[in-house]
Amino acid sequence: MTMTLPEPLVLSTTEHNITVLTLNRPAKRNALTAEMCRLLTQEIQAVTDTANELNGMPTTRIIVIRAQGPAFCAGADLGAASEHTIGGTISAGVYSDDFHEALFSMLRAIVSAPVPVIADIHGPVIGAGTQLALACDLRVAGDKAWFRVPVASLGFALDGWTIHRAQNLLGGALARNMLIANQRVTASQAAAVGFIIPVKNPTQAEEFAYEVSRLAPLAMQQLKTALNAQDATYQLSADAQALFDACWSSTDIKEAKQARAERRAPIFHGR
């Protein structure tokens, strides 16, 4: 009997100095797991390691992150099964420390990569997927793309880096609409504020990546480092951090998790 190996969760190819990383979980709309985040981090880190070995710039000039299927990324995998241990049950997915650590390691890898990272988007981008897109230096997107961070509908608190980055890249009003009011940011809205570069098809996205790859690598590295410097050092205020901690330990977040398991809308009480 022939054993069929599972498809890799992240595909990697390099051609013409462009490394393309593809989220490859289309059946789950490319929802992120801790394992997927770690795989992306490893692939991005490999580019950095190559640069260190060569004592200069890597042979890769551009990293492109794209996705298989109609959705770019449905966010964190909220339906990830729990892991059972001797000490009890540990929540997997967005509720676990393991996922948060893997997610933010991935975001840091994107931000600190020595080359520009481009998100090639042709469908919905939700939650942690939007965080991934925010971390990228540039975003090209088709007209079917839209962005949403539904933390308010799930009872989640959001880290300061994501809030600050969204405000910087989308603008204060649009960031508030998306984060507080749980509104979608459409492709046309995102293009209007410069958050995305609109493209009609994947071929145009490839052409854009190729054009950027021909620019001066040292200049792009310096610009990327300078542009990311403010976000990299951003910290929540003491009051905001206290609210963040209270939110993640609240009854409301337990209710949101229970409601999802029971396939019903959560009822929040603000405690």
Short mmCIF file of C-alpha atoms in Angstrom, two decimals:
data_model
loop_
_atom_site.label_atom_id
_atom_site.label_comp_id
_atom_site.label_asym_id
_atom_site.label_seq_id
_atom_site.Cartn_x
_atom_site.Cartn_y
_atom_site.Cartn_z
CA MET A 1 0.00 0.00 0.00
CA THR A 2 1.38 3.38 -1.01
CA MET A 3 1.39 6.00 1.72
CA THR A 4 0.30 9.48 0.62
CA LEU A 5 2.31 12.19 2.34
CA PRO A 6 0.42 15.29 3.47
CA GLU A 7 0.86 18.45 1.43
CA PRO A 8 3.34 20.93 2.95
CA LEU A 9 1.57 23.74 4.81
CA VAL A 10 3.97 26.28 3.30
CA LEU A 11 5.43 25.97 -0.20
CA SER A 12 8.69 27.69 -1.11
CA THR A 13 10.19 28.43 -4.53
CA THR A 14 12.95 30.79 -5.65
CA GLU A 15 13.38 32.13 -9.17
CA HIS A 16 14.97 35.31 -10.54
CA ASN A 17 16.06 36.40 -7.02
CA ILE A 18 12.44 36.22 -5.80
CA THR A 19 11.45 33.76 -3.09
CA VAL A 20 7.73 32.93 -3.12
CA LEU A 21 6.19 31.48 0.04
CA THR A 22 2.70 30.06 -0.45
CA LEU A 23 0.21 29.34 2.32
CA ASN A 24 -1.01 25.89 1.37
CA ARG A 25 -4.05 25.05 3.47
CA PRO A 26 -6.89 25.99 1.10
CA ALA A 27 -9.41 23.58 2.64
CA LYS A 28 -9.18 25.65 5.85
CA ARG A 29 -8.99 28.95 3.94
CA ASN A 30 -5.32 29.08 4.97
CA ALA A 31 -6.18 29.59 8.64
CA LEU A 32 -2.93 29.88 10.56
CA THR A 33 -1.73 27.36 13.10
CA ALA A 34 1.37 27.62 15.27
CA GLU A 35 3.07 25.14 12.95
CA MET A 36 2.35 27.26 9.86
CA CYS A 37 3.69 30.36 11.59
CA ARG A 38 6.87 28.52 12.54
CA LEU A 39 7.32 27.24 8.97
CA LEU A 40 6.99 30.76 7.56
CA THR A 41 9.46 32.03 10.14
CA GLN A 42 11.96 29.32 9.18
CA GLU A 43 11.67 30.12 5.47
CA ILE A 44 12.13 33.86 6.06
CA GLN A 45 14.99 33.23 8.49
CA ALA A 46 16.70 31.11 5.84
CA VAL A 47 16.97 34.22 3.65
CA THR A 48 18.55 36.15 6.54
CA ASP A 49 20.94 33.29 7.31
CA THR A 50 22.07 33.23 3.68
CA ALA A 51 22.85 36.94 3.90
CA ASN A 52 24.89 36.40 7.07
CA GLU A 53 26.88 33.58 5.47
CA LEU A 54 27.67 35.78 2.48
CA ASN A 55 28.50 38.78 4.74
CA GLY A 56 26.17 40.94 2.73
CA MET A 57 22.87 40.85 0.91
CA PRO A 58 21.12 37.53 0.27
CA THR A 59 20.73 36.20 -3.25
CA THR A 60 16.99 36.63 -2.70
CA ARG A 61 16.03 40.25 -3.36
CA ILE A 62 12.28 39.99 -2.63
CA ILE A 63 10.07 37.66 -0.60
CA VAL A 64 6.48 37.26 -1.81
CA ILE A 65 3.84 35.69 0.44
CA ARG A 66 0.75 34.40 -1.37
CA ALA A 67 -1.89 31.73 -0.82
CA GLN A 68 -3.53 28.75 -2.49
CA GLY A 69 -7.28 28.94 -2.98
CA PRO A 70 -9.76 31.83 -2.98
CA ALA A 71 -8.90 33.12 0.53
CA PHE A 72 -5.55 34.64 1.43
CA CYS A 73 -5.89 33.82 5.14
CA ALA A 74 -8.90 33.27 7.41
CA GLY A 75 -6.89 34.25 10.47
CA ALA A 76 -5.98 32.01 13.37
CA ASP A 77 -7.44 28.52 13.35
CA LEU A 78 -10.12 28.96 16.02
CA GLY A 79 -11.22 25.38 15.54
CA ALA A 80 -7.84 23.83 16.32
CA ALA A 81 -8.23 20.81 18.56
CA SER A 82 -7.16 20.96 22.18
CA GLU A 83 -4.02 19.17 23.28
CA HIS A 84 -4.40 16.82 26.26
CA THR A 85 -1.53 16.60 28.73
CA ILE A 86 -0.94 15.01 32.12
CA GLY A 87 -1.62 18.34 33.77
CA GLY A 88 -4.89 18.93 31.94
CA THR A 89 -6.08 20.34 28.65
CA ILE A 90 -4.25 23.12 26.85
CA SER A 91 -6.15 25.19 24.32
CA ALA A 92 -4.65 25.22 20.87
CA GLY A 93 -5.07 27.91 18.23
CA VAL A 94 -5.56 31.56 19.08
CA TYR A 95 -6.25 30.81 22.75
CA SER A 96 -2.83 29.29 23.41
CA ASP A 97 0.46 30.92 24.36
CA ASP A 98 2.13 28.63 21.83
CA PHE A 99 0.17 30.18 18.96
CA HIS A 100 0.80 33.75 20.13
CA GLU A 101 4.54 33.12 20.42
CA ALA A 102 4.68 31.51 16.97
CA LEU A 103 2.58 34.28 15.41
CA PHE A 104 4.69 37.13 16.78
CA SER A 105 7.94 35.35 15.91
CA MET A 106 6.63 35.19 12.33
CA LEU A 107 5.64 38.87 12.32
CA ARG A 108 9.06 39.86 13.70
CA ALA A 109 10.76 37.75 11.04
CA ILE A 110 8.84 39.55 8.28
CA VAL A 111 9.56 43.00 9.71
CA SER A 112 13.26 42.31 10.33
CA ALA A 113 13.99 40.44 7.07
CA PRO A 114 16.80 42.19 5.17
CA VAL A 115 14.73 42.32 1.98
CA PRO A 116 11.26 43.70 1.22
CA VAL A 117 8.37 41.31 1.83
CA ILE A 118 5.33 41.64 -0.45
CA ALA A 119 1.90 40.20 0.33
CA ASP A 120 0.19 39.03 -2.87
CA ILE A 121 -3.51 39.02 -1.97
CA HIS A 122 -6.46 37.83 -4.03
CA GLY A 123 -9.19 37.15 -1.48
CA PRO A 124 -10.34 37.72 2.11
CA VAL A 125 -7.77 38.53 4.81
CA ILE A 126 -8.99 38.10 8.38
CA GLY A 127 -7.53 38.44 11.87
CA ALA A 128 -4.00 37.05 12.05
CA GLY A 129 -3.95 37.14 8.24
CA THR A 130 -4.40 40.91 8.42
CA GLN A 131 -1.57 41.06 10.94
CA LEU A 132 0.59 39.18 8.43
CA ALA A 133 -0.36 41.67 5.71
CA LEU A 134 0.38 44.59 8.05
CA ALA A 135 3.85 43.18 8.77
CA CYS A 136 4.71 43.04 5.07
CA ASP A 137 6.43 46.04 3.50
CA LEU A 138 4.16 46.16 0.46
CA ARG A 139 0.81 44.66 -0.47
CA VAL A 140 -0.61 44.01 -3.94
CA ALA A 141 -4.23 42.95 -4.07
CA GLY A 142 -7.03 42.12 -6.46
CA ASP A 143 -10.54 43.55 -6.24
CA LYS A 144 -11.83 40.50 -4.32
CA ALA A 145 -9.53 41.25 -1.39
CA TRP A 146 -10.86 42.65 1.86
CA PHE A 147 -9.47 42.98 5.37
CA ARG A 148 -11.06 42.43 8.76
CA VAL A 149 -9.85 42.04 12.36
CA PRO A 150 -12.89 40.75 14.29
CA VAL A 151 -11.40 40.98 17.78
CA ALA A 152 -14.35 42.95 19.19
CA SER A 153 -16.78 40.27 18.04
CA LEU A 154 -14.64 37.53 19.61
CA GLY A 155 -13.83 39.24 22.89
CA PHE A 156 -10.09 39.37 22.17
CA ALA A 157 -7.62 42.05 23.21
CA LEU A 158 -5.20 43.19 20.51
CA ASP A 159 -1.50 43.85 20.95
CA GLY A 160 -0.09 47.36 20.72
CA TRP A 161 2.10 46.67 17.68
CA THR A 162 -0.87 45.63 15.53
CA ILE A 163 -2.95 48.61 16.63
CA HIS A 164 -0.11 51.04 15.99
CA ARG A 165 0.79 49.47 12.66
CA ALA A 166 -2.83 49.52 11.47
CA GLN A 167 -3.17 53.17 12.47
CA ASN A 168 0.05 54.06 10.64
CA LEU A 169 -0.71 52.18 7.42
CA LEU A 170 -4.49 52.54 7.15
CA GLY A 171 -4.98 55.85 8.93
CA GLY A 172 -6.69 56.45 12.26
CA ALA A 173 -10.29 56.54 11.04
CA LEU A 174 -10.12 53.40 8.90
CA ALA A 175 -8.21 51.53 11.62
CA ARG A 176 -10.92 52.43 14.14
CA ASN A 177 -13.66 51.30 11.77
CA MET A 178 -11.93 47.95 11.30
CA LEU A 179 -10.90 47.32 14.90
CA ILE A 180 -13.61 48.86 17.08
CA ALA A 181 -16.64 48.57 14.77
CA ASN A 182 -15.62 45.22 13.25
CA GLN A 183 -15.97 46.64 9.71
CA ARG A 184 -14.40 45.23 6.56
CA VAL A 185 -11.85 47.33 4.74
CA THR A 186 -12.55 46.77 1.06
CA ALA A 187 -9.95 46.66 -1.67
CA SER A 188 -11.09 50.05 -2.95
CA GLN A 189 -10.83 51.60 0.52
CA ALA A 190 -7.40 50.05 1.04
CA ALA A 191 -6.21 51.31 -2.34
CA ALA A 192 -7.55 54.82 -1.64
CA VAL A 193 -5.29 55.19 1.42
CA GLY A 194 -2.31 53.49 -0.23
CA PHE A 195 -2.44 50.35 1.91
CA ILE A 196 -2.50 48.16 -1.20
CA ILE A 197 -1.33 48.49 -4.77
CA PRO A 198 -4.29 47.28 -6.86
CA VAL A 199 -3.68 44.60 -9.48
CA LYS A 200 -6.11 42.85 -11.81
CA ASN A 201 -4.51 39.39 -11.77
CA PRO A 202 -1.59 37.39 -10.32
CA THR A 203 0.53 38.10 -13.39
CA GLN A 204 0.54 41.81 -12.57
CA ALA A 205 1.58 40.97 -9.02
CA GLU A 206 4.52 38.93 -10.35
CA GLU A 207 5.53 41.78 -12.65
CA PHE A 208 5.45 44.21 -9.72
CA ALA A 209 7.62 41.92 -7.59
CA TYR A 210 10.10 41.60 -10.45
CA GLU A 211 10.27 45.39 -10.86
CA VAL A 212 10.96 45.88 -7.16
CA SER A 213 13.60 43.13 -7.18
CA ARG A 214 15.64 45.16 -9.68
CA LEU A 215 15.94 48.17 -7.35
CA ALA A 216 19.03 48.86 -5.22
CA PRO A 217 19.02 46.27 -2.39
CA LEU A 218 21.07 48.26 0.13
CA ALA A 219 18.86 51.31 -0.34
CA MET A 220 15.71 49.22 0.16
CA GLN A 221 17.17 47.60 3.28
CA GLN A 222 18.01 50.99 4.81
CA LEU A 223 14.58 52.38 4.00
CA LYS A 224 12.80 49.33 5.38
CA THR A 225 14.78 49.46 8.62
CA ALA A 226 14.11 53.17 9.08
CA LEU A 227 10.40 52.90 8.27
CA ASN A 228 9.93 50.01 10.71
CA ALA A 229 11.93 51.56 13.55
CA GLN A 230 9.01 53.36 15.22
CA ASP A 231 6.67 50.36 15.11
CA ALA A 232 9.37 48.01 16.39
CA THR A 233 9.78 49.93 19.65
CA TYR A 234 6.07 50.68 20.23
CA GLN A 235 4.72 49.58 23.61
CA LEU A 236 1.24 49.75 25.10
CA SER A 237 0.77 52.32 27.84
CA ALA A 238 0.46 50.94 31.37
CA ASP A 239 -3.31 51.49 31.33
CA ALA A 240 -3.70 49.84 27.91
CA GLN A 241 -1.55 46.89 29.00
CA ALA A 242 -3.67 46.41 32.13
CA LEU A 243 -6.81 46.36 29.98
CA PHE A 244 -5.16 43.92 27.57
CA ASP A 245 -4.38 41.51 30.41
CA ALA A 246 -7.85 41.89 31.92
CA CYS A 247 -9.51 41.19 28.59
CA TRP A 248 -7.62 37.94 27.99
CA SER A 249 -8.49 36.70 31.50
CA SER A 250 -12.13 37.84 31.41
CA THR A 251 -15.37 35.91 31.57
CA ASP A 252 -16.22 37.41 28.17
CA ILE A 253 -13.39 35.58 26.42
CA LYS A 254 -14.44 32.31 28.04
CA GLU A 255 -17.98 33.01 26.81
CA ALA A 256 -16.70 33.65 23.27
CA LYS A 257 -14.85 30.34 23.27
CA GLN A 258 -17.86 28.47 24.65
CA ALA A 259 -20.21 30.13 22.17
CA ARG A 260 -18.03 29.04 19.27
CA ALA A 261 -18.03 25.46 20.53
CA GLU A 262 -21.83 25.59 20.80
CA ARG A 263 -22.21 27.32 17.40
CA ARG A 264 -24.08 30.34 18.76
CA ALA A 265 -23.48 34.07 19.07
CA PRO A 266 -21.62 35.08 22.24
CA ILE A 267 -23.34 37.19 24.90
CA PHE A 268 -20.86 39.64 26.41
CA HIS A 269 -21.26 41.20 29.87
CA GLY A 270 -18.11 43.29 30.14
CA ARG A 271 -16.48 41.32 32.91
#
